[in-house]
XYZ file of C-alpha atoms in Angstrom:
740
model
C 22.570 46.388 -13.229
C 23.104 49.755 -14.515
C 26.918 48.425 -14.587
C 25.966 45.922 -16.743
C 24.056 47.635 -19.200
C 26.753 49.875 -19.892
C 28.806 48.299 -21.557
C 28.969 47.102 -24.903
C 27.241 43.653 -26.491
C 31.265 43.439 -27.495
C 32.712 43.656 -24.185
C 29.940 41.746 -22.533
C 30.454 38.944 -25.101
C 34.180 39.348 -24.536
C 33.612 39.165 -20.697
C 31.431 35.827 -21.255
C 34.383 34.743 -23.664
C 37.152 35.072 -21.333
C 35.097 33.135 -18.386
C 34.453 30.144 -20.735
C 38.045 29.735 -21.544
C 38.665 30.520 -18.103
C 36.629 27.567 -17.387
C 38.300 25.268 -20.070
C 41.920 26.246 -19.135
C 40.682 24.297 -15.612
C 39.861 21.176 -17.305
C 42.523 21.141 -19.626
C 44.883 21.196 -16.332
C 43.015 18.744 -14.851
C 43.987 14.792 -15.069
C 40.756 14.115 -16.931
C 40.816 12.534 -20.206
C 40.549 15.674 -22.705
C 36.892 15.947 -24.178
C 37.097 19.224 -25.162
C 35.195 19.345 -27.920
C 32.054 18.231 -26.478
C 32.281 21.003 -23.944
C 33.146 23.956 -26.197
C 29.411 21.950 -27.744
C 27.409 22.095 -24.743
C 28.629 26.094 -24.022
C 27.540 26.972 -27.578
C 24.396 25.877 -27.286
C 23.838 26.841 -24.135
C 25.131 30.766 -24.561
C 22.548 30.743 -27.913
C 19.115 29.294 -25.775
C 19.733 32.282 -22.612
C 20.639 34.852 -25.567
C 19.150 38.049 -24.181
C 18.444 36.845 -20.772
C 20.165 38.734 -17.668
C 19.754 37.511 -14.002
C 18.795 39.710 -11.215
C 22.272 41.635 -11.344
C 22.155 42.829 -14.993
C 24.527 40.446 -16.103
C 24.332 37.911 -19.433
C 22.427 34.343 -17.826
C 25.163 32.099 -18.923
C 28.014 33.817 -16.869
C 26.046 31.900 -14.116
C 25.988 28.297 -16.269
C 29.640 29.218 -16.898
C 30.414 29.805 -13.115
C 28.761 26.522 -11.801
C 30.759 23.998 -14.218
C 33.946 26.284 -13.129
C 33.123 25.025 -9.514
C 32.389 21.471 -10.653
C 35.510 20.757 -11.842
C 37.790 23.392 -9.658
C 36.139 22.354 -6.628
C 34.593 19.316 -6.988
C 36.965 17.707 -9.740
C 34.017 16.249 -11.862
C 34.956 15.340 -15.341
C 33.445 16.624 -18.622
C 30.062 14.520 -18.399
C 29.339 16.867 -15.569
C 30.456 20.205 -16.788
C 28.554 19.586 -19.951
C 25.441 18.786 -17.728
C 26.251 21.912 -15.500
C 26.480 24.193 -18.524
C 23.389 22.795 -19.997
C 21.778 22.506 -16.244
C 18.795 25.658 -16.452
C 18.168 25.059 -20.723
C 15.080 22.795 -19.994
C 13.400 24.806 -17.318
C 13.887 28.222 -18.590
C 14.624 27.644 -22.661
C 12.202 26.013 -25.201
C 14.399 23.697 -25.747
C 13.134 20.229 -24.430
C 15.230 16.584 -22.674
C 15.019 15.355 -26.161
C 17.025 17.997 -28.179
C 20.256 17.926 -25.379
C 19.647 13.968 -25.533
C 20.065 14.248 -29.468
C 23.467 16.568 -29.040
C 24.552 15.387 -25.845
C 23.798 11.318 -25.477
C 21.268 9.823 -22.724
C 24.047 10.107 -19.538
C 24.167 14.346 -19.821
C 20.259 14.499 -20.533
C 19.430 12.369 -17.247
C 21.536 14.297 -15.218
C 19.798 17.439 -16.896
C 16.417 16.487 -16.764
C 17.288 15.655 -12.690
C 18.770 19.042 -12.278
C 15.209 20.392 -13.981
C 12.899 18.042 -11.630
C 14.401 20.144 -8.505
C 15.204 23.027 -10.022
C 13.945 26.215 -8.528
C 14.880 25.674 -4.679
C 13.907 22.607 -2.549
C 10.806 24.633 -1.430
C 8.208 25.648 -2.825
C 4.716 27.747 -1.871
C 2.654 24.947 -0.865
C 3.472 21.403 1.576
C 2.888 18.812 -0.632
C 5.778 20.191 -3.499
C 7.855 21.601 -0.646
C 7.947 17.395 0.275
C 7.621 16.545 -3.312
C 10.689 18.483 -4.879
C 12.758 17.341 -1.486
C 11.984 13.725 -2.246
C 13.045 14.046 -5.925
C 15.906 15.696 -4.883
C 17.223 12.098 -2.844
C 15.775 10.116 -5.415
C 18.055 11.597 -8.207
C 21.136 10.594 -5.909
C 20.491 7.146 -5.935
C 20.355 7.450 -9.693
C 23.578 9.512 -9.830
C 25.221 11.546 -7.240
C 26.552 14.199 -9.715
C 23.027 15.477 -10.160
C 23.110 16.737 -6.741
C 27.086 17.260 -6.595
C 26.245 19.592 -9.880
C 23.569 21.193 -7.427
C 25.522 21.988 -4.770
C 27.825 23.504 -7.510
C 24.740 25.755 -8.293
C 23.453 26.640 -4.645
C 27.198 27.641 -4.144
C 27.257 30.121 -6.910
C 23.488 31.250 -6.499
C 24.964 31.959 -2.244
C 28.350 33.884 -3.458
C 25.938 36.377 -5.788
C 23.001 36.641 -3.541
C 23.879 40.332 -2.889
C 22.221 41.039 -5.566
C 18.855 39.433 -4.165
C 15.671 41.367 -2.081
C 16.631 41.776 1.719
C 13.148 38.966 2.029
C 15.063 36.485 -0.534
C 18.304 36.585 1.230
C 16.360 35.465 4.205
C 15.240 32.710 2.555
C 17.523 31.538 0.428
C 19.772 31.183 3.549
C 17.802 30.150 5.560
C 17.215 27.018 2.855
C 20.870 26.420 2.895
C 21.577 26.196 6.190
C 18.648 24.070 6.894
C 19.593 21.219 3.728
C 21.810 21.906 1.410
C 24.688 22.535 4.390
C 23.894 19.487 6.171
C 23.348 17.595 2.287
C 26.900 19.024 1.544
C 28.579 17.537 5.002
C 26.358 13.938 4.555
C 28.757 13.572 1.145
C 31.903 14.716 3.117
C 31.865 18.285 1.063
C 33.603 20.106 3.717
C 34.744 22.952 1.542
C 31.370 23.394 0.347
C 29.900 23.179 3.080
C 31.670 25.518 5.656
C 31.464 27.949 2.798
C 27.709 28.201 2.325
C 27.405 28.199 6.262
C 29.651 31.104 6.502
C 27.645 32.715 2.954
C 24.032 31.946 4.910
C 25.304 33.131 8.407
C 26.200 36.653 6.371
C 22.957 37.420 5.277
C 21.703 36.473 8.324
C 23.847 37.922 10.817
C 25.508 40.253 8.873
C 27.193 42.646 12.212
C 28.017 39.463 13.844
C 29.840 38.368 10.566
C 32.053 41.671 10.655
C 32.973 41.183 14.444
C 34.033 38.163 14.564
C 35.878 38.218 10.579
C 37.422 41.900 12.198
C 38.770 39.396 15.366
C 39.819 36.849 13.254
C 41.703 39.643 11.536
C 43.406 40.949 14.602
C 44.283 37.632 16.014
C 45.864 36.060 13.057
C 49.259 37.083 13.890
C 49.246 35.553 17.129
C 47.831 32.262 15.348
C 50.772 32.168 13.447
C 53.217 32.663 15.478
C 51.483 29.909 17.461
C 51.428 27.661 15.451
C 55.090 27.979 14.373
C 56.450 27.212 18.060
C 54.233 23.921 17.834
C 54.782 22.552 14.787
C 58.634 22.953 14.580
C 59.924 19.921 16.366
C 57.927 17.878 14.568
C 58.701 19.316 10.953
C 62.109 18.514 12.174
C 61.012 14.609 12.569
C 58.894 14.592 9.407
C 62.167 15.341 7.560
C 64.270 13.279 9.030
C 61.755 10.563 8.448
C 62.018 11.213 4.642
C 58.627 12.525 4.144
C 56.594 14.600 1.621
C 54.577 16.485 3.476
C 52.336 20.241 3.269
C 51.379 21.601 6.965
C 48.346 23.737 7.019
C 46.644 26.188 9.534
C 42.957 25.480 9.429
C 40.695 28.268 11.003
C 37.870 27.568 12.064
C 34.715 28.958 10.202
C 32.682 32.355 11.529
C 29.674 30.178 11.335
C 31.290 28.131 13.538
C 32.712 30.320 16.292
C 29.400 32.211 16.101
C 27.132 28.868 17.130
C 29.781 27.589 19.802
C 29.552 31.535 21.227
C 25.136 31.289 21.225
C 25.413 27.322 22.569
C 27.629 27.741 25.164
C 26.819 31.580 25.904
C 31.141 32.401 25.769
C 32.719 35.382 24.363
C 35.036 34.975 21.700
C 38.130 34.987 23.747
C 36.941 31.529 25.138
C 36.953 29.518 22.106
C 39.539 27.272 22.604
C 40.082 25.142 19.280
C 39.666 28.450 16.904
C 42.389 26.994 15.353
C 43.881 23.683 13.826
C 46.766 22.013 12.454
C 46.417 19.797 9.480
C 49.425 17.136 8.045
C 49.106 16.085 4.792
C 51.552 13.530 3.694
C 52.260 11.721 0.037
C 51.690 8.388 0.139
C 52.115 5.926 -2.704
C 51.120 2.539 -0.695
C 47.525 2.231 0.408
C 49.062 -0.549 2.882
C 51.752 1.999 4.584
C 49.107 4.966 4.727
C 47.987 4.221 7.994
C 50.788 3.209 9.844
C 52.495 6.491 8.562
C 49.528 8.100 10.085
C 50.613 6.706 13.401
C 54.027 7.119 12.802
C 53.038 10.868 12.597
C 51.481 10.742 15.354
C 54.394 9.627 17.589
C 56.127 12.488 16.654
C 53.848 15.005 18.332
C 53.820 12.999 21.594
C 57.756 13.263 21.416
C 57.540 16.858 21.855
C 54.003 17.463 23.036
C 51.403 16.474 26.078
C 48.408 14.783 24.482
C 44.949 15.290 25.503
C 44.057 11.411 26.658
C 40.257 12.213 25.623
C 40.431 13.248 22.216
C 41.967 11.023 20.033
C 39.747 9.960 17.628
C 41.079 6.978 14.954
C 39.063 7.615 11.342
C 41.570 5.960 9.670
C 40.047 2.208 10.789
C 36.811 3.006 11.130
C 35.684 5.807 8.669
C 33.070 8.003 8.626
C 29.461 7.600 7.169
C 30.932 10.448 4.933
C 34.092 8.221 3.765
C 35.762 10.613 5.490
C 39.499 9.174 7.448
C 41.636 10.788 9.230
C 43.845 10.542 12.685
C 42.890 13.540 14.971
C 44.596 13.979 18.472
C 45.188 16.917 20.449
C 48.338 18.016 21.991
C 49.256 20.967 24.071
C 50.875 24.333 22.153
C 52.715 27.338 23.336
C 51.156 29.675 25.963
C 48.821 26.222 27.030
C 46.665 26.493 24.658
C 45.267 23.028 23.357
C 46.005 22.216 19.478
C 43.789 20.143 17.486
C 46.172 17.852 14.689
C 44.568 15.740 12.016
C 46.739 13.762 9.807
C 46.184 12.556 6.683
C 47.486 11.029 3.192
C 46.769 12.999 -0.005
C 44.229 10.734 -0.499
C 42.510 10.967 2.317
C 42.366 14.796 2.579
C 40.820 14.930 -0.794
C 38.159 13.044 0.174
C 37.850 14.793 2.960
C 37.654 18.142 1.046
C 35.159 16.672 -1.833
C 33.411 13.401 -0.490
C 32.277 11.641 -3.121
C 33.345 13.691 -6.064
C 36.764 12.407 -4.930
C 36.101 8.932 -4.196
C 35.847 8.569 -8.383
C 39.445 9.781 -8.505
C 40.812 6.946 -6.580
C 38.470 4.521 -8.183
C 40.359 0.951 -9.200
C 37.510 -0.347 -11.398
C 35.477 -2.031 -7.540
C 32.636 0.171 -6.550
C 33.671 -0.488 -3.287
C 34.358 2.922 -3.094
C 30.082 4.135 -3.364
C 29.167 1.622 -0.496
C 29.131 4.397 2.295
C 27.304 6.447 -0.342
C 24.641 3.057 -0.625
C 24.395 2.307 2.764
C 22.996 5.818 3.626
C 21.071 6.020 0.647
C 19.414 2.458 2.114
C 18.371 3.946 5.047
C 16.175 6.520 3.941
C 14.411 4.527 1.032
C 11.777 3.952 3.132
C 10.854 8.056 4.061
C 11.601 8.106 0.391
C 8.558 5.547 -0.596
C 5.774 7.464 1.870
C 6.647 10.906 3.071
C 5.348 12.854 5.872
C 2.350 14.130 4.433
C 3.547 16.953 6.425
C 6.187 18.711 4.762
C 8.162 19.992 7.921
C 7.789 16.718 9.873
C 8.929 15.225 6.598
C 12.164 17.461 6.132
C 12.998 17.330 10.106
C 12.936 13.467 9.938
C 15.043 13.402 7.030
C 17.664 16.324 8.428
C 17.958 13.675 11.287
C 20.406 11.599 9.342
C 22.334 14.846 7.355
C 23.874 16.345 9.977
C 24.409 14.527 13.393
C 27.740 12.953 15.043
C 27.717 9.695 14.679
C 28.156 6.750 17.391
C 29.641 3.280 16.838
C 28.539 -0.135 18.171
C 28.506 -3.265 18.428
C 26.088 -6.405 17.951
C 26.771 -9.486 20.255
C 28.699 -10.991 17.754
C 30.388 -8.109 17.124
C 29.135 -6.432 13.796
C 29.354 -2.636 13.745
C 26.522 -0.131 13.265
C 26.907 3.358 12.641
C 24.138 5.687 14.546
C 23.920 9.252 14.777
C 24.888 10.762 18.832
C 21.429 10.534 20.902
C 20.589 7.725 19.522
C 18.846 4.731 21.361
C 18.183 1.112 22.207
C 14.558 1.206 19.955
C 17.581 3.027 17.099
C 19.435 0.561 17.093
C 16.602 -2.130 16.922
C 15.033 -0.327 14.198
C 18.347 -0.145 12.442
C 18.968 -4.349 12.820
C 15.493 -5.161 11.751
C 12.067 -3.894 11.453
C 10.597 -6.824 13.239
C 13.234 -6.624 15.766
C 11.862 -2.943 16.624
C 8.636 -3.579 16.128
C 9.070 -6.386 19.192
C 12.070 -4.489 20.940
C 11.419 -4.711 24.822
C 14.866 -3.821 26.349
C 18.374 -3.978 25.450
C 21.356 -5.443 27.596
C 25.010 -3.709 27.694
C 27.489 -5.215 29.887
C 25.053 -7.593 31.376
C 23.102 -4.949 32.404
C 19.158 -4.623 31.370
C 18.626 -0.756 29.904
C 14.994 0.324 29.096
C 13.968 1.488 25.391
C 14.945 4.952 25.901
C 18.194 4.542 26.844
C 21.029 6.559 24.505
C 23.896 4.491 23.406
C 27.806 5.229 23.898
C 30.092 4.627 21.208
C 31.743 1.536 21.701
C 28.203 -0.331 23.389
C 28.083 -3.625 22.937
C 24.268 -4.837 22.981
C 21.908 -7.019 22.755
C 18.244 -6.828 21.619
C 15.974 -8.262 24.011
C 12.835 -9.223 21.819
C 8.802 -10.652 22.789
C 6.319 -11.346 20.729
C 4.057 -9.629 22.931
C 5.438 -6.447 22.310
C 3.612 -4.209 19.883
C 5.120 -0.730 18.965
C 3.455 2.348 21.396
C 3.214 5.792 20.431
C 5.195 7.292 22.977
C 7.714 5.307 21.489
C 7.915 8.325 19.211
C 9.767 10.166 21.531
C 12.590 7.278 22.122
C 13.233 7.542 18.203
C 16.280 9.799 16.950
C 17.003 8.179 13.784
C 14.902 8.483 10.441
C 13.767 5.145 9.647
C 13.043 4.335 13.674
C 10.838 7.284 13.422
C 9.609 6.935 9.838
C 9.112 2.822 10.077
C 7.140 3.329 13.882
C 4.943 6.279 11.947
C 3.991 3.977 9.154
C 2.890 1.062 11.957
C 1.381 3.427 14.001
C -0.317 4.774 10.991
C -1.571 1.333 10.265
C -3.072 0.500 13.765
C -4.680 4.162 13.290
C -6.320 2.438 10.514
C -7.997 -0.300 12.318
C -8.754 1.694 15.203
C -10.973 3.529 12.642
C -13.185 0.958 11.618
C -13.504 0.392 15.146
C -14.293 3.596 16.183
C -16.843 4.131 13.164
C -18.691 0.441 13.787
C -19.030 1.876 17.531
C -20.632 5.119 16.346
C -22.426 3.703 14.493
C -24.195 1.379 16.971
C -24.958 3.565 19.028
C -26.764 6.114 16.392
C -29.136 2.962 15.648
C -29.090 2.109 19.571
C -30.070 5.596 20.058
C -32.194 5.866 17.008
C -30.358 9.315 15.781
C -30.196 9.659 12.404
C -26.817 10.141 11.225
C -27.204 13.638 9.564
C -24.266 16.804 9.111
C -25.995 18.484 11.659
C -26.161 15.356 14.577
C -22.169 14.834 13.297
C -21.344 18.442 13.550
C -22.907 18.078 17.272
C -21.430 15.927 18.259
C -18.365 17.119 17.235
C -18.448 20.790 18.520
C -19.917 18.681 21.754
C -16.009 17.184 22.098
C -14.523 20.158 21.050
C -13.243 17.881 17.492
C -11.937 18.372 14.346
C -12.891 15.980 12.601
C -15.183 12.425 12.670
C -11.352 10.665 12.113
C -10.703 12.260 15.304
C -13.936 11.035 17.156
C -13.319 7.654 15.979
C -9.746 7.578 17.057
C -10.982 8.686 21.093
C -14.373 5.536 20.790
C -12.041 3.474 19.711
C -9.260 3.797 23.009
C -11.918 4.284 25.445
C -11.240 8.097 25.541
C -14.822 8.740 25.578
C -17.991 6.707 26.008
C -20.694 8.450 23.721
C -24.551 8.249 25.193
C -27.716 10.515 25.048
C -27.011 12.615 28.062
C -23.304 13.087 26.998
C -24.528 14.500 24.143
C -26.744 17.356 25.902
C -23.916 17.711 28.543
C -20.723 17.068 27.135
C -18.029 19.434 28.623
C -14.975 17.580 27.357
C -12.317 19.786 26.392
C -9.497 18.161 25.150
C -7.965 18.520 21.455
C -7.159 16.441 18.492
C -3.186 15.660 18.479
C -3.400 15.788 14.912
C -4.925 19.022 14.844
C -1.818 20.223 16.590
C 1.184 18.760 14.326
C -1.229 20.073 11.024
C -1.541 23.488 11.751
C -1.111 26.058 9.744
C 1.352 28.499 11.753
C -0.027 31.699 10.066
C -3.685 30.238 10.252
C -6.307 33.703 11.082
C -6.235 34.421 14.770
C -8.757 37.476 13.994
C -11.424 38.376 16.257
C -14.905 38.328 14.777
C -15.738 41.666 13.096
C -12.503 42.607 13.537
C -11.370 44.728 9.989
C -8.507 43.003 7.889
C -5.281 45.312 7.387
C -3.853 46.170 4.742
C -1.636 44.043 2.285
C 2.522 44.647 3.712
C 5.015 45.004 0.948
C 7.156 41.964 1.547
C 9.727 43.072 -1.369
C 10.055 46.450 1.060
C 12.136 46.329 4.738
C 9.294 46.244 7.283
C 10.188 48.909 10.481
C 8.971 47.617 13.540
C 7.828 49.838 16.059
C 8.077 48.603 19.815
C 7.517 52.315 21.484
C 4.229 53.134 19.384
C 1.196 52.205 21.663
C -0.017 49.537 19.537
C 3.104 47.996 18.367
C 3.131 46.982 14.490
C 4.600 43.000 15.047
C 3.964 40.634 17.446
C 5.741 38.166 19.088
C 5.839 33.680 18.732
C 6.094 32.100 21.627
C 9.435 30.242 21.279
C 11.555 32.777 21.452
C 12.096 36.508 23.428
C 13.857 38.815 20.688
C 14.556 42.684 21.839
C 15.170 45.758 19.980
C 18.778 44.988 18.490
C 18.517 41.564 17.961
C 18.295 40.550 14.430
C 14.886 39.641 13.442
C 12.585 38.103 10.784
C 9.125 39.012 9.989
C 6.332 35.823 9.260
C 3.084 37.749 7.570
C 0.640 35.084 9.026
C -3.456 35.300 7.332
C -4.852 38.373 8.589
C -1.306 40.272 7.210
C -0.046 40.976 11.192
C 3.910 40.421 11.478
C 5.098 37.565 13.727
C 8.811 38.296 15.019
C 11.098 35.681 15.645
C 14.826 35.716 16.461
C 17.178 34.981 13.397
C 18.543 32.205 15.264
C 15.398 30.727 16.655
C 15.464 26.718 15.269
C 11.029 27.708 14.648
C 12.308 30.104 12.690
C 15.127 28.255 10.529
C 12.374 25.748 9.834
C 9.783 28.460 8.710
C 11.823 30.103 6.511
C 12.670 27.162 4.841
C 9.214 26.438 4.763
C 7.861 29.453 4.246
C 9.801 31.984 2.631
C 6.848 33.685 0.601
C 5.872 34.665 3.825
C 8.948 36.768 4.703
C 9.881 40.236 5.442
C 12.918 41.449 6.152
C 12.656 43.663 9.279
C 14.605 46.553 11.020
C 13.750 47.849 14.341
C 12.506 51.784 13.983
C 12.694 52.594 17.868
C 12.565 50.996 20.999
C 10.348 50.907 24.279
C 11.973 50.168 27.925
C 8.925 47.023 28.580
C 10.919 43.979 27.009
C 12.565 41.125 29.301
C 16.090 39.414 29.149
C 17.096 36.813 32.148
C 21.315 37.463 32.411
C 23.109 34.105 33.359
C 25.981 35.113 36.202
C 28.220 32.427 37.638
C 30.991 33.592 40.188
C 32.865 32.394 43.257
C 30.499 32.664 46.489
C 31.077 35.227 48.914
C 29.177 37.654 51.375
C 27.543 40.338 49.810
C 27.656 39.228 46.220
C 24.381 39.355 45.930
C 24.227 42.677 47.432
C 26.603 43.949 44.802
C 24.824 42.505 42.192
C 21.750 44.469 42.408
C 22.970 47.563 43.475
C 24.959 47.225 39.971
C 21.856 46.754 38.695
C 19.104 48.710 40.224
C 20.973 51.569 41.643
C 24.191 52.204 39.036
C 22.764 51.187 36.044
C 19.290 52.372 37.271
C 17.829 49.253 35.191
C 14.410 48.345 36.559
C 15.247 43.843 38.224
C 11.927 41.799 37.218
C 13.565 38.327 39.118
C 16.525 36.986 40.464
C 17.513 33.587 42.079
C 20.878 33.099 43.128
C 21.938 28.857 44.147
C 25.271 28.268 45.781
C 27.026 25.354 45.599
C 30.010 24.959 48.161
C 32.108 28.222 46.703
C 30.805 28.453 43.422
C 27.363 30.249 42.409
C 24.502 30.740 39.632
C 22.545 33.467 39.148
C 19.312 33.564 37.257
C 18.873 37.632 37.083
C 15.594 39.065 34.891
C 15.773 42.578 33.907
C 13.473 44.870 31.992
C 15.494 46.455 29.113
C 15.023 48.682 26.397
C 16.958 46.766 23.767
C 19.531 44.485 23.474
C 23.222 47.150 23.395
C 21.590 48.011 27.416
C 21.919 44.136 28.262
C 25.416 44.319 27.030
C 26.016 46.993 28.861
C 24.764 45.366 32.233
C 26.706 42.483 31.550
C 30.239 44.497 30.777
C 28.968 45.620 34.305
C 28.139 43.094 36.381
C 31.794 41.429 35.343
C 33.538 44.202 36.474
C 32.227 42.923 40.003
C 34.911 41.286 41.959
C 34.421 37.021 41.272
C 31.989 37.427 39.291
C 33.777 35.239 36.410
C 31.040 34.990 33.301
C 27.971 37.018 32.925
C 26.047 36.796 29.331
C 22.126 36.756 28.155
C 20.447 33.521 28.327
C 17.283 34.348 26.693
């Protein structure tokens, strides 16, 4: 903050005016109609409204809306209406001005967008579950009325991520978690590829700073080699493009640091074994839409003439675009040094839409609304969820997220209609996608003259007939067969309605039992019955009665030993609820604004582990503070931690390891060529040479290849790396990596 306070008022004014002039220059150099006057008025209005206010970094607050407006024009290609709304997006929330003031000065359209942005301001997530779900609903509802609201919100989040360094560590984790959990998938779904990639990389940079720096260093080291390989690879194609008279540009696209990290984590492979680190993109100028597809395939032949093509990696999205509007022709060809290189062939229009998504659709609109049909189609798939959100906010967000970041498959109905579904979708998902009644009465599917069950996972290109029966009714276990948001939400709604009927039947049976046994329906009686059956509420009791899971009798009331718990109790539990034992003294309140130092070397470590992941000293970890002021640790990359970061950001505390202890368990996965004595060499290297305690070892060989899971007791993550490096030096061991 001192940096900005040291500036004079005149210097700050010049800084602000220069930033605005930079924004205006970007607008004037665009293809939009030049409405400078209204942008000028919006800037002056916002500057006066935010006068004297500063950001956490110390800079004048007005620099933030100017930066958001600059992203709106330069990176999203939107026009004057969106620029004005971006300049004014915090005015209603942070100052005394109202929506009516905005409408009086700038008209209804800009006021509506600013109001939409105000409703979803402050991040998607609050501290209370109902607020989280409601704010997310508002975000998606605002998209259905005017997609520009969400596009400007994306620009706002992007600038916040670019300036995240001025925030405290626990705030950085919360905002980065929100970004990875919702904003990046939403950018993906809207086709905002550049923004999605930058959001992911920035979130990765703050969540795993050392891994980020290491990967960026590796990319820098290999840059010269990559450029040489690409030059050799495209040289014969350039000659053919020139001879055919194409106007084009060729770009080498490097895989993002976050994508590389993800692949290394999920595939458990080192950086050197990520083979698709780079791709080649050919973008050609095209003035005739009718010839666009033909020209893509013509360029495809230029690659096939001089290169070996991978037969299983051809992707034609020119005929069937992705649901976010993406169109291109992809192929993978063998490059120099035996490296596979992906090639993306696009026209300039395809490239704009791939980078800017629906924002670019407007640039190419011809007065007809066909360009917006994909967005409308997607919005229709989530309308039911918006109308009936899950009471549990994390369940609601998970349900929505199913449709945000899934790869897609294409299946056909018996009549040949094309339906797009997320990868992993089942017969039941397809049934609900076609019609709710089809889903409710679905018995099975028929693919290539063979019957398949409801749970059968569909493949791209399948032609599926849904088999139904009037007697079929939805079952609770169907939930595990649903992989789309629409199917899950419809099924939950039906089961909830059935639950109401069960509650009525159970209550009737309960009252009949009380009458028969002449027992008074007092609170004390109800409490005793619930305690005997270990149930949380009357509703749980009524459901179990209706399902014949318990059969009340006076004798059973005295001797009940049923230990089953309510499923709802597990689902709706607070993950940070009190686990304090009776008489235990509550701990001193933890300061969540300071970095919490972890001490594994103490007799009673000052933290706990959750059951979902097993971090060890040296791992990137997050602390969550429970109701009793205990710090619960998760790996930063743990899926549960990602969900908790998004929904319980206020409980976050940034952590660092303050010591080590030799009582941590890690598992190392080993693969290699089987031979006599290999097991003895593994155990000897670890236990004798490295003096590491082996806690478990399982090995299995199939023909000439073996796989081994080695469990060891270590002090930190660096020791695991030392073990892996030592194992890889043993002859015939090809891979050794930590698996947990």
